[in-house]
XYZ file of C-alpha atoms in Angstrom:
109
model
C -85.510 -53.089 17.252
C -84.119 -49.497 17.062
C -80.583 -48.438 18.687
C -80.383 -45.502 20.417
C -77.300 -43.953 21.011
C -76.356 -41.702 23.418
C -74.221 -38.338 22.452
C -73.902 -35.290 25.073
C -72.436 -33.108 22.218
C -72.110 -33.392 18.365
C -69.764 -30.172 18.593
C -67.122 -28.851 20.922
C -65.233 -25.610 20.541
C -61.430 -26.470 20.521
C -58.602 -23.903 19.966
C -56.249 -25.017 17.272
C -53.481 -27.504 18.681
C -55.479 -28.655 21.257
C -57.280 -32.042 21.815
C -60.886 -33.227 21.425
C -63.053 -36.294 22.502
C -66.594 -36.752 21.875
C -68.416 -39.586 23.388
C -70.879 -42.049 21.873
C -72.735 -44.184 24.789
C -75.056 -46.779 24.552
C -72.596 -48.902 21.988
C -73.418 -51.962 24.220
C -76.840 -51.933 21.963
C -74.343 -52.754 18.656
C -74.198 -55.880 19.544
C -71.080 -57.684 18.271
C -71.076 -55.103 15.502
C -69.197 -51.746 14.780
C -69.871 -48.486 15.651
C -69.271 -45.969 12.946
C -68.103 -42.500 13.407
C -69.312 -39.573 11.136
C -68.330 -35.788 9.678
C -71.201 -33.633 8.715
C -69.705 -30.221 7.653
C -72.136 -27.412 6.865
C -71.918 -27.500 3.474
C -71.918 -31.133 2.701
C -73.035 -34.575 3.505
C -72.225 -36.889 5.918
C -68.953 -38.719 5.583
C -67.845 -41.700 6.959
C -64.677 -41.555 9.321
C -63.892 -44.939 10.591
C -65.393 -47.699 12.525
C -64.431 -50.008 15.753
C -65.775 -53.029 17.368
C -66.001 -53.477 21.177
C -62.136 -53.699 21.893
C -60.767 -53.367 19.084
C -58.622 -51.131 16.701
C -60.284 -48.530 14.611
C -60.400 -49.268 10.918
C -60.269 -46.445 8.059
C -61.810 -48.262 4.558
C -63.666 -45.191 3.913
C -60.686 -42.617 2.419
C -61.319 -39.905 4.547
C -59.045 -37.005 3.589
C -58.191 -36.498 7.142
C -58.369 -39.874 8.257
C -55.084 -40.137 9.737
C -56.005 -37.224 12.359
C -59.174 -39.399 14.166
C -58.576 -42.054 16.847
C -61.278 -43.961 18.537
C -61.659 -46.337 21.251
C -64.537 -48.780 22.453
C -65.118 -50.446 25.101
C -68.849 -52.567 26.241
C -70.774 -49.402 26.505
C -69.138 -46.364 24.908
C -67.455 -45.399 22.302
C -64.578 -41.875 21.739
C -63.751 -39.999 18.595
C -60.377 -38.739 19.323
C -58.583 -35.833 17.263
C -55.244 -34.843 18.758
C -53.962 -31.638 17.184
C -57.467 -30.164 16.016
C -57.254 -27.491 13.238
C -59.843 -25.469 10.991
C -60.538 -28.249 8.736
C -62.342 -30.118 11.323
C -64.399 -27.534 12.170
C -68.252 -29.885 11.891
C -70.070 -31.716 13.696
C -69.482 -35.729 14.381
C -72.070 -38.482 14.830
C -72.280 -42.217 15.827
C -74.362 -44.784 14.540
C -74.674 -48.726 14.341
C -74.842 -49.836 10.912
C -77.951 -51.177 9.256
C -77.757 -54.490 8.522
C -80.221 -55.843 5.031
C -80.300 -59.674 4.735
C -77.173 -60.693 6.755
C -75.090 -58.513 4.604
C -72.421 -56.869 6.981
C -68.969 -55.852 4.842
C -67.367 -54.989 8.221
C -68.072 -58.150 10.234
């Protein structure tokens, strides 16, 4: 069965310094597994940010160069990118998405 996620906005206009959240509902559909969270820049592919299970702590495996400036948060039914002190650099737009699982094989379970 398909998961569909739920995202009001994939970009926000911020001022530089200021704060950002965007919103990723639906998560409840994940299951017991992570969401991830991703960058698509104009230019370039998508990139993998991070990735959080219902209640817990983000995790970073994916060597984002700006990984250190994204927080997240889950709870049952949504999910939050966080950036705190938004610059130019994050200037893109940012996605959700349960993984896809093949065989069993989950490296983040």
């Amino acid at each position: 069965m398909a998961t569909h996620l739920v995202q009001d906005h994939l970009t926000l206009t911020r001022r530089t310094g200021q704060s950002v959240s965007f919103s990723c509902g639906g998560t409840d559909q994940c299951g017991g597994y992570s969401v991830i969270w991703y960058q698509k820049k104009e230019t370039e592919t998508f990139r993998a940010i991070l990735y959080i299970f219902s209640g817990g702590s983000p995790s970073k495996p994916f060597n984002h160069p700006q990984q250190d400036d994204f927080s997240a948060e889950r709870n049952d039914n949504i999910c939050l990118l966080k950036i705190q002190n938004v610059t130019d650099i994050h200037s893109a737009s940012y996605y959700c998405g349960c993984p896809i699982y093949i065989f069993g094989f989950h490296p983040w379970r």
